[in-house]
Coordinates of C-alpha atoms in Angstrom, one line a residue:
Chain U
X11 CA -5.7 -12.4 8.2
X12 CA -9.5 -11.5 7.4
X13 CA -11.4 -7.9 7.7
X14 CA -12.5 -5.2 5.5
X15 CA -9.9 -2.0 6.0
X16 CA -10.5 -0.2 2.5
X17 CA -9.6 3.0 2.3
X18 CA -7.7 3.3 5.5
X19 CA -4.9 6.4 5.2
X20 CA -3.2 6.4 8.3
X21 CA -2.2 3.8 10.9
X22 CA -1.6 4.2 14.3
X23 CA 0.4 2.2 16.6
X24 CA 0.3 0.9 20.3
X25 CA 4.6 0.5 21.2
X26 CA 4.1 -1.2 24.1
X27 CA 4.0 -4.6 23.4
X28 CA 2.7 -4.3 20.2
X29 CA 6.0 -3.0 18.4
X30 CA 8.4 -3.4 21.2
X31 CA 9.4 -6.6 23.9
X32 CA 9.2 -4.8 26.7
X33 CA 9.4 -7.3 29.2
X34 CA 12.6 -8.2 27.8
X35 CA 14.1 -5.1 27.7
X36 CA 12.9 -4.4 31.0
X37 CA 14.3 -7.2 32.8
X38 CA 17.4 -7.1 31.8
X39 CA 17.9 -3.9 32.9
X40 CA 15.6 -4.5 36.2
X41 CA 18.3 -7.2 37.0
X42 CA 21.6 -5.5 35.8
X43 CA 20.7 -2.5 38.4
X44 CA 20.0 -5.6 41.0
X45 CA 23.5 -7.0 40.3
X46 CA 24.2 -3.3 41.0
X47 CA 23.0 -3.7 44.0
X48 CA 23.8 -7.0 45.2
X49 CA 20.1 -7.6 45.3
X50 CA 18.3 -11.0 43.8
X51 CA 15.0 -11.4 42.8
X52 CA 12.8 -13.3 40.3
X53 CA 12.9 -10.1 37.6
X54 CA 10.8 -11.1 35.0
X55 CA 8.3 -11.3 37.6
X56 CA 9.0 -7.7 38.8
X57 CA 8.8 -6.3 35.3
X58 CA 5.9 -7.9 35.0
X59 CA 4.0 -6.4 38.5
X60 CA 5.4 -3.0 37.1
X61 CA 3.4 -3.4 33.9
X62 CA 0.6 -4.7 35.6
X63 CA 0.7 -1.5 37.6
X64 CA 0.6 0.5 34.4
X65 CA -2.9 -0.1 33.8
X66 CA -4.1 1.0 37.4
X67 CA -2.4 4.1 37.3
X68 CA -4.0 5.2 34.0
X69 CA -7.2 4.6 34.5
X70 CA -7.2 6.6 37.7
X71 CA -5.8 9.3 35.7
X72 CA -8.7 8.8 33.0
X73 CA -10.8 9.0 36.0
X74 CA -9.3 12.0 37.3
X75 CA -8.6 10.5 41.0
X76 CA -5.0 11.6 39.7
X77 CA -3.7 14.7 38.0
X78 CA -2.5 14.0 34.5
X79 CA 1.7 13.9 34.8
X80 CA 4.0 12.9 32.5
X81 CA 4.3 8.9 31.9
X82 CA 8.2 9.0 33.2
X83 CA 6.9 10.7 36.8
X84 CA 4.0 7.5 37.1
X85 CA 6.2 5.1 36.0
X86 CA 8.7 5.8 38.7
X87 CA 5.3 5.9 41.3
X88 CA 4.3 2.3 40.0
X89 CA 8.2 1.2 40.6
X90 CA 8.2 2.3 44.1
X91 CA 5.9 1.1 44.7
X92 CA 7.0 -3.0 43.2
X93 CA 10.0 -2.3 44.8
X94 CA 8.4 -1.7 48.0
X95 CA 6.0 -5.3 48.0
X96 CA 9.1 -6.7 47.1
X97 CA 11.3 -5.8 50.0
X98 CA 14.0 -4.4 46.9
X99 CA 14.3 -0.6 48.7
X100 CA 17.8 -1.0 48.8
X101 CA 17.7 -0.2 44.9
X102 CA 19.3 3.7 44.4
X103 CA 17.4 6.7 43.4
X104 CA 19.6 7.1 40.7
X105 CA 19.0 3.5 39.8
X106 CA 15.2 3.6 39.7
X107 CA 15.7 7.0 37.5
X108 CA 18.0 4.9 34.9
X109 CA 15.4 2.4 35.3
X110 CA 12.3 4.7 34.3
X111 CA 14.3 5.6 31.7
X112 CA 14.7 1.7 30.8
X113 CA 11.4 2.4 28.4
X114 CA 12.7 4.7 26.5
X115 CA 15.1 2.0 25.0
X116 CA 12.9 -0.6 24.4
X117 CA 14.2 -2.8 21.6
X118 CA 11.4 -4.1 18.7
X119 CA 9.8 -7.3 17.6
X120 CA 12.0 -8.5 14.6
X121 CA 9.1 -8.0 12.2
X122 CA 8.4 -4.1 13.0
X123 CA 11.3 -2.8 11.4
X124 CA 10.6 -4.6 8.4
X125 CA 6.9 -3.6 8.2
X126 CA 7.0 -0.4 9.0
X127 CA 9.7 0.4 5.8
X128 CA 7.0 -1.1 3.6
X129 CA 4.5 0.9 5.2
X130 CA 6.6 4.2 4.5
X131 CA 7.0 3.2 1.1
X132 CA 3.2 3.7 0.7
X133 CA 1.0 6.3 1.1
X134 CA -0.4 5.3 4.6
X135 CA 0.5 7.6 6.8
X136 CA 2.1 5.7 10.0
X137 CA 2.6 7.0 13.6
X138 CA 2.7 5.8 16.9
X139 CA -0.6 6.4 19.9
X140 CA 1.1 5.2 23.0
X141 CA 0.5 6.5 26.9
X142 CA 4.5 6.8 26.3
X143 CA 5.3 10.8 25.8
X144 CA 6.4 12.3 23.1
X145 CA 10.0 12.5 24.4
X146 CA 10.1 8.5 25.1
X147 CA 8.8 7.9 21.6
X148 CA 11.0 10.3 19.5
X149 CA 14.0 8.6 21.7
X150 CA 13.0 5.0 21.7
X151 CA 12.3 4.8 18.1
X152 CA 14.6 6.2 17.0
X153 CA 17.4 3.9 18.8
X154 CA 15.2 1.0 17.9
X155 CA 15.8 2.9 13.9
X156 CA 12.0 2.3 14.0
X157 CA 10.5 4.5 10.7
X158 CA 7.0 6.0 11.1
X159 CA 5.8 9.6 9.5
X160 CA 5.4 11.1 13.3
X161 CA 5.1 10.5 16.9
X162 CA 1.9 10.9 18.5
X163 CA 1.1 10.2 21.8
X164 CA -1.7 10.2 24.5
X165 CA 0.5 13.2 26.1
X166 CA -1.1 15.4 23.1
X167 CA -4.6 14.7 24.1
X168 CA -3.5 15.3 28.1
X169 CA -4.9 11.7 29.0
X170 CA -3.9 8.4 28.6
X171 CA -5.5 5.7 26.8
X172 CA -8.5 4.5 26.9
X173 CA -9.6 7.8 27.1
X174 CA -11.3 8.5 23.7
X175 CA -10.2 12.0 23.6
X176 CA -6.7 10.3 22.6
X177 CA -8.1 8.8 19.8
X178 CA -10.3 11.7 18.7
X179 CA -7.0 14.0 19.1
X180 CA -4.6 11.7 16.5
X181 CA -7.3 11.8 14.1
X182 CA -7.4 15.5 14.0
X183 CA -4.2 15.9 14.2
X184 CA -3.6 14.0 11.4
X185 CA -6.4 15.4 9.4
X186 CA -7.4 11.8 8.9
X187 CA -11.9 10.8 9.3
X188 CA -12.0 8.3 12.6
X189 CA -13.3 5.9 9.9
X190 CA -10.0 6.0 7.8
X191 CA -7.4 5.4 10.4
X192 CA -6.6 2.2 11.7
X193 CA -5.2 1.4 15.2
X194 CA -3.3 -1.5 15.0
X195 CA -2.7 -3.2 18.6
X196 CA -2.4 -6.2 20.9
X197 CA -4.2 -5.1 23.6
X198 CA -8.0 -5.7 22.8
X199 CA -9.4 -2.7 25.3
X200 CA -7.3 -0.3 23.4
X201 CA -9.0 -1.7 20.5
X202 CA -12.4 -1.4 21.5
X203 CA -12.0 1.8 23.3
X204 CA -10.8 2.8 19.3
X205 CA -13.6 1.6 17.9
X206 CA -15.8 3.5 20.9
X207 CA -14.6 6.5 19.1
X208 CA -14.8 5.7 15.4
X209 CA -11.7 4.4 14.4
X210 CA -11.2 0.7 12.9
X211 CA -8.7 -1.7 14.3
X212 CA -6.4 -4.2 13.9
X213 CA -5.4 -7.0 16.2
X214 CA -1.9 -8.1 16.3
X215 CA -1.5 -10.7 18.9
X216 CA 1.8 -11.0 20.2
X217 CA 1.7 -14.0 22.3
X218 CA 4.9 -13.6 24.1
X219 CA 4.4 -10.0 25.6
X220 CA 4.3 -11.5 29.1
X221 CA 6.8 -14.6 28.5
X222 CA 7.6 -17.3 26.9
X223 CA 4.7 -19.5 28.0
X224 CA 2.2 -17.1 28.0
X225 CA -0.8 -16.8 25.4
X226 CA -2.6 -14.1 23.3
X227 CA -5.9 -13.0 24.5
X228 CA -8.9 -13.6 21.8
X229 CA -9.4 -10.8 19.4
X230 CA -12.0 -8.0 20.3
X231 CA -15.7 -8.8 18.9
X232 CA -15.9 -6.7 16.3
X233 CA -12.0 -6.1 15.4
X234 CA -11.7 -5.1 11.6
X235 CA -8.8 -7.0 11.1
X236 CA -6.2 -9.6 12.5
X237 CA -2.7 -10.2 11.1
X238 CA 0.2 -12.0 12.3
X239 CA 3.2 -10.0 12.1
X240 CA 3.4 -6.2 10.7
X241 CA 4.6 -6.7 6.9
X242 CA 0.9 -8.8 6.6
X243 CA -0.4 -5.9 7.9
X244 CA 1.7 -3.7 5.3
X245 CA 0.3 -5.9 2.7
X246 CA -3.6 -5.9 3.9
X247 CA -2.9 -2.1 3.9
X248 CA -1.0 -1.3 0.2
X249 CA -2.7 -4.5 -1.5
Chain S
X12 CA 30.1 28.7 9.8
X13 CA 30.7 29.8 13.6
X14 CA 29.5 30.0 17.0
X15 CA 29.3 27.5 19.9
X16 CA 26.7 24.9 20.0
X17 CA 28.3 22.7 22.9
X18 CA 25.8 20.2 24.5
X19 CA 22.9 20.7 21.7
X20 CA 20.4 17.4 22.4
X21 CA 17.6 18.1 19.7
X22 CA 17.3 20.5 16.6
X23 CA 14.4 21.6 15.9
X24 CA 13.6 23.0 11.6
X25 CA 11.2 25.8 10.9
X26 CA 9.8 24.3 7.1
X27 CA 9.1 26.7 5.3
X28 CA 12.0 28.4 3.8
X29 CA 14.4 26.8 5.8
X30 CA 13.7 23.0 5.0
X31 CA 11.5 23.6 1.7
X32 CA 11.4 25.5 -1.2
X33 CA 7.9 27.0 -0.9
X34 CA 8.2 29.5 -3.5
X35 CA 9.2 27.1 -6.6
X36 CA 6.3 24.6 -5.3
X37 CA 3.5 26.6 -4.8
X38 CA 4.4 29.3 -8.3
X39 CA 3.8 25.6 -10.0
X40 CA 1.0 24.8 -8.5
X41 CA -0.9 28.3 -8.8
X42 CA 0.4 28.7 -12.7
X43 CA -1.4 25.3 -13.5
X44 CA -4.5 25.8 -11.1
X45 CA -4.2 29.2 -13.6
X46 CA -3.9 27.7 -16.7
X47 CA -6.8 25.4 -16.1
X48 CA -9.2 28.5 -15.2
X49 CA -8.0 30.1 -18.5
X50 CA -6.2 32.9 -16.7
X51 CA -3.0 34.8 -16.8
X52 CA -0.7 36.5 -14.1
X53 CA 2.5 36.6 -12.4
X54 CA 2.3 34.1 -10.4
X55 CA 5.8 34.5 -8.7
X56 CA 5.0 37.4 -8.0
X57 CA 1.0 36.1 -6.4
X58 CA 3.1 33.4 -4.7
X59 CA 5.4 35.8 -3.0
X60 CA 2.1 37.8 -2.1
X61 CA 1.0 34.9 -0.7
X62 CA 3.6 33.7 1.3
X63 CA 3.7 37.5 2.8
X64 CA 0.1 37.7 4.3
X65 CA 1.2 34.8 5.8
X66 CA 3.1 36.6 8.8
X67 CA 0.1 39.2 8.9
X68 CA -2.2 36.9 9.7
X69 CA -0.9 34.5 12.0
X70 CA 0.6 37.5 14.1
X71 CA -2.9 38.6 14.5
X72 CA -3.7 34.8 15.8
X73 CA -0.8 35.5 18.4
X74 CA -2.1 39.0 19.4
X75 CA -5.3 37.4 20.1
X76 CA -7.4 39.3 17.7
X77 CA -7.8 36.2 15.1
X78 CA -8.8 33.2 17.5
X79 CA -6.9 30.3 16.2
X80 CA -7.3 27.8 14.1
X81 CA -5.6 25.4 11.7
X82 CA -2.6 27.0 9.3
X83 CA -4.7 25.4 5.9
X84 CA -8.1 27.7 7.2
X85 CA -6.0 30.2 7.3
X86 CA -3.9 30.1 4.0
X87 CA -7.4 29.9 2.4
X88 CA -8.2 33.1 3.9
X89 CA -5.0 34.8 2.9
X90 CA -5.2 33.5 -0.7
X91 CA -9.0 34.3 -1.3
X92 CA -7.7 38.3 -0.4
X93 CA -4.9 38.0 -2.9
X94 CA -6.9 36.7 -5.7
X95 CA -9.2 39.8 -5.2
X96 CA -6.4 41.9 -5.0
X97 CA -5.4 40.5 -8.5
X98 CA -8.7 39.9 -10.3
X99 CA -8.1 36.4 -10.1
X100 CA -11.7 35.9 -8.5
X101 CA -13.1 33.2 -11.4
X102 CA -10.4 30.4 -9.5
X103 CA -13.1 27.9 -8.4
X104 CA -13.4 27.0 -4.5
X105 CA -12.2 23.2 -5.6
X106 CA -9.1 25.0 -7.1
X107 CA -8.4 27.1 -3.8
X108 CA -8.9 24.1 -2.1
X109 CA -6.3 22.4 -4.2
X110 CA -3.5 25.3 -4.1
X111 CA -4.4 25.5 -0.1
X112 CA -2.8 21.5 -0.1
X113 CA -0.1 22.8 -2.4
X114 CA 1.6 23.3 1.1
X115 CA 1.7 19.9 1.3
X116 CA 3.4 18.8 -1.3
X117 CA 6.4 21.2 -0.9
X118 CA 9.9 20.4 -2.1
X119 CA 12.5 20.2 0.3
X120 CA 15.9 22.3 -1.1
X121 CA 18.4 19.8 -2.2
X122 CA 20.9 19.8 0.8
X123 CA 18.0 19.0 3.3
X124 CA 17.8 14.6 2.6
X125 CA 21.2 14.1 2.8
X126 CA 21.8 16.4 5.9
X127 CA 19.2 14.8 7.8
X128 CA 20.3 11.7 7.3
X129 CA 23.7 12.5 8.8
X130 CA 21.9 13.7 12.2
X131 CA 19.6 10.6 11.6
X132 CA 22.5 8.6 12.3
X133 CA 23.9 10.7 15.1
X134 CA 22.6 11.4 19.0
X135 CA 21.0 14.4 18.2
X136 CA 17.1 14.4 18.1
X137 CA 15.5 16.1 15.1
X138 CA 12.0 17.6 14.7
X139 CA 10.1 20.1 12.7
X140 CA 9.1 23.4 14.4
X141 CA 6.7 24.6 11.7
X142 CA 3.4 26.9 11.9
X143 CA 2.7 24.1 9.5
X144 CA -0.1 21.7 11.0
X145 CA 0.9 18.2 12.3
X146 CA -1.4 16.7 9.6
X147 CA 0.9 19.0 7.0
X148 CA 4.0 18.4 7.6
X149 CA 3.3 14.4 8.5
X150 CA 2.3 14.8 4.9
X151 CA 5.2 16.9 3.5
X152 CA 7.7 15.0 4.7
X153 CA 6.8 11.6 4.2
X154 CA 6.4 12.9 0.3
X155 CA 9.2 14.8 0.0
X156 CA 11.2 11.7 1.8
X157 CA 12.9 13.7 4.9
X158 CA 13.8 11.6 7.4
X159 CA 13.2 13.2 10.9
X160 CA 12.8 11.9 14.5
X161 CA 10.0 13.4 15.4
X162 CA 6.9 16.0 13.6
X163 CA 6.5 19.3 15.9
X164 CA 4.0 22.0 15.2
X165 CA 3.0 24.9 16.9
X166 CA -0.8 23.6 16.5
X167 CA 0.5 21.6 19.9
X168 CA 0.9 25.1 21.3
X169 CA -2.5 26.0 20.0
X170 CA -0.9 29.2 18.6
X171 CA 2.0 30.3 16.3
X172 CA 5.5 31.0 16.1
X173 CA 7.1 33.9 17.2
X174 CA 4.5 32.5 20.5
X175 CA 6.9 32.0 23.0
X176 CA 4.8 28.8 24.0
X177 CA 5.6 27.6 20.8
X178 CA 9.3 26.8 21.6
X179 CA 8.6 26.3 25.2
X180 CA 6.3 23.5 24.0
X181 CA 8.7 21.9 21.8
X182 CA 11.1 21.8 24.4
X183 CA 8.4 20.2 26.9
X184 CA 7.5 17.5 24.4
X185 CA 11.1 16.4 23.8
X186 CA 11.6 16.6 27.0
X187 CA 15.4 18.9 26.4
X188 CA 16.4 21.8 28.8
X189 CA 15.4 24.6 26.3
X190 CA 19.3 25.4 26.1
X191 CA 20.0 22.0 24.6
X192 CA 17.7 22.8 22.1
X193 CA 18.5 24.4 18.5
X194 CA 15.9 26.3 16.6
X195 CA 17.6 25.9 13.1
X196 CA 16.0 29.0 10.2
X197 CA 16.6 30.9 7.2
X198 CA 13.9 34.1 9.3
X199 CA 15.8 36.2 11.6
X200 CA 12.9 36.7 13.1
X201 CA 11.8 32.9 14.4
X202 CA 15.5 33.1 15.5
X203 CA 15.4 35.8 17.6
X204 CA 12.2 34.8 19.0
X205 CA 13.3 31.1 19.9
X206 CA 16.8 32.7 22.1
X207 CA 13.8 35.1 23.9
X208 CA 12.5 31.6 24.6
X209 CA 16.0 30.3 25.7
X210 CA 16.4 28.1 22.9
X211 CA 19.8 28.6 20.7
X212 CA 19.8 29.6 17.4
X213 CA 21.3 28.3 14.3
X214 CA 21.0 30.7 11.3
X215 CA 21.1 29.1 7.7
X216 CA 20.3 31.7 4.9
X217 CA 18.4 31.1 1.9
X218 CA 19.2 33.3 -0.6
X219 CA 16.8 32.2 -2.9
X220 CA 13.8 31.9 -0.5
X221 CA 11.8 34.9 -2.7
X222 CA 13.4 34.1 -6.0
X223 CA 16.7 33.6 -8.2
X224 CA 17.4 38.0 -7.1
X225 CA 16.7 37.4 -3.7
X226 CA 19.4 38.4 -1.3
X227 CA 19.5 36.6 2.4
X228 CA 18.8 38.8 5.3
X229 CA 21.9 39.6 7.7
X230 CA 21.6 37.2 10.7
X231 CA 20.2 37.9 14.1
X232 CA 22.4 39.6 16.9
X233 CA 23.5 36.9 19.2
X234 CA 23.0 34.1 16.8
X235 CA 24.6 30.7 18.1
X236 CA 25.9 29.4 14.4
X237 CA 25.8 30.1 11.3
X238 CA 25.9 27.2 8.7
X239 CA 25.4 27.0 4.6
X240 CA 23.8 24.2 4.3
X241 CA 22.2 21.0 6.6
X242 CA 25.4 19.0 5.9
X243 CA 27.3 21.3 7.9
X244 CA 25.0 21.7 10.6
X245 CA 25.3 18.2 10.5
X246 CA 28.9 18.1 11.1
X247 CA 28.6 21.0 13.3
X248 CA 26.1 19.1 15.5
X249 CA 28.2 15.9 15.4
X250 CA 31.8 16.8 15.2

């Protein structure tokens, strides 16, 4: 852990990766619906083309090629459209609805539920800043029993990340200077493109988000902070 | 307690009155901010004046004749015309600015932790619908310890309740057929406007909202429920 982060008072979080295992969750129900369907395929491998798509469709929404629409409606776009360079039509319509809804029950990393109870023991305010909506998030965490102060999400600002108007909307909304809130991450564009508009930043690298022999990209230039797991980040942040 | 609530998804909690007991919290507040200044009054009594601008104002926010802006800009408004109304003018701006964040720091009534914790624990999806600002009520309740699933305000609606858009936009965000949602109040008249919306209503008087005298007004026509207290809510909802 190093980096200066006095007199942060809220923190925002990235769920995608950086709180949750979603290619875990994913796949598992990717390939129960394939079993479904008397279908094989390499489905970790799917799940992962289906993330990959995720950043693509954003940024054309950013850029306004698309019209902003809820996360849900894109994510079933980007699973067509897997589905389709996969030869894996045959799966339903009902099945790729249940599978859309697959991220709203994505289970945690086993240190977030720890961390975040010492973080809402102490007077940083916590919330999530994901491209998930605000329907996902309330429902995802809390399945996952997940404990932040509120759910924010890129849905408020009527954008997705990077966009900086997402960043700029959570720190209005939570009353909070750009200087004093802390996005905490494992993506390092999300992290600059927070810094691009005044926040700090933390790094949490979670080497594992896209398998079990997969690495952690190097931190951001300029990242505030790095930390391994979140209860060192609850204890950089109430120290 | 009666009515019908079948198939309720989310409940959503107006705050002030309903959830929190403003008027104990904010008398406190105002006496010492008073005693401090060196000055005397009733300051129930400037509370309750308060707290009844309050409607005034943000209706003329609604009726587009106010354009809006944050809940805290406008209780300073509202108070600075009481204390003239009072001869209470020599309360410093610092001091105004203090009893403005009193609204933060409100106490919640003491069936409302234990009764959200019951729907914690159940299906049903909880929120605040408050004209209280997302920054406010992130605040309130993470002080006051209320465990909810998700912090709604109708700053998302960039306007105030009785807007329509305000419950239409709750319903949006949590992504719930506005039928499946609850609006839960101690004010007949958030009720009524929430069904107008096609939301369902759950009534649950606070007899003491404007002091130990106070009587409860009768409930709406067409009310869905009618509860004591959040623990039978909770059972209601859960049952």
């Amino acid at each position: 852990m190093r980096g200066d982060i006095d007199g942060i008072e809220a923190a925002v979080f990235d769920v995608f990766g950086t709180l949750t295992d979603w290619r875990t969750s994913v796949t598992a129900e990717l390939a129960a619906a394939g079993e479904r369907a008397e279908l094989t395929a390499d489905w970790p491998s799917v799940a992962d083309d289906w993330r990959r798509a995720y950043p693509v469709y954003l940024r054309r929404v950013v850029d306004g090629e698309l019209p902003y629409r809820p996360l849900d409606a894109l994510h079933r776009l980007m699973l067509d459209e897997v589905l389709a360079e996969r030869g894996l039509e045959a799966l339903s319509g009902a099945e790729r609805d249940g599978l859309v809804r697959a991220w709203h029950r994505l289970r945690p990393w086993p240190d977030v539920p720890p961390g975040l109870e010492r973080l809402r023991a102490s007077t940083v305010l916590t919330a999530t800043l994901s491209n998930g909506g605000v329907g996902l998030l309330t429902r995802l965490t809390k399945r996952a029993g997940l404990r932040l102060d509120a759910i924010l999400s890129a849905e408020l600002a009527g954008s997705y990340k990077p966009d900086a108007r997402v960043y700029r909307k959570a720190a209005e909304l939570l009353q909070v200077p750009p200087h004093r809130l802390l996005m905490v991450a494992c993506h390092p564009d999300d992290l600059t493109a927070a810094a691009r508009s005044g926040l700090r930043t933390a790094y949490l690298p979670r080497a594992r988000e896209w398998g079990p022999d997969a690495a952690a990209p190097p931190p951001p230039e300029g990242v505030d902070l790095v930390v391994d797991d979140l209860p060192s980040l609850a204890d950089a942040l109430t120290r």
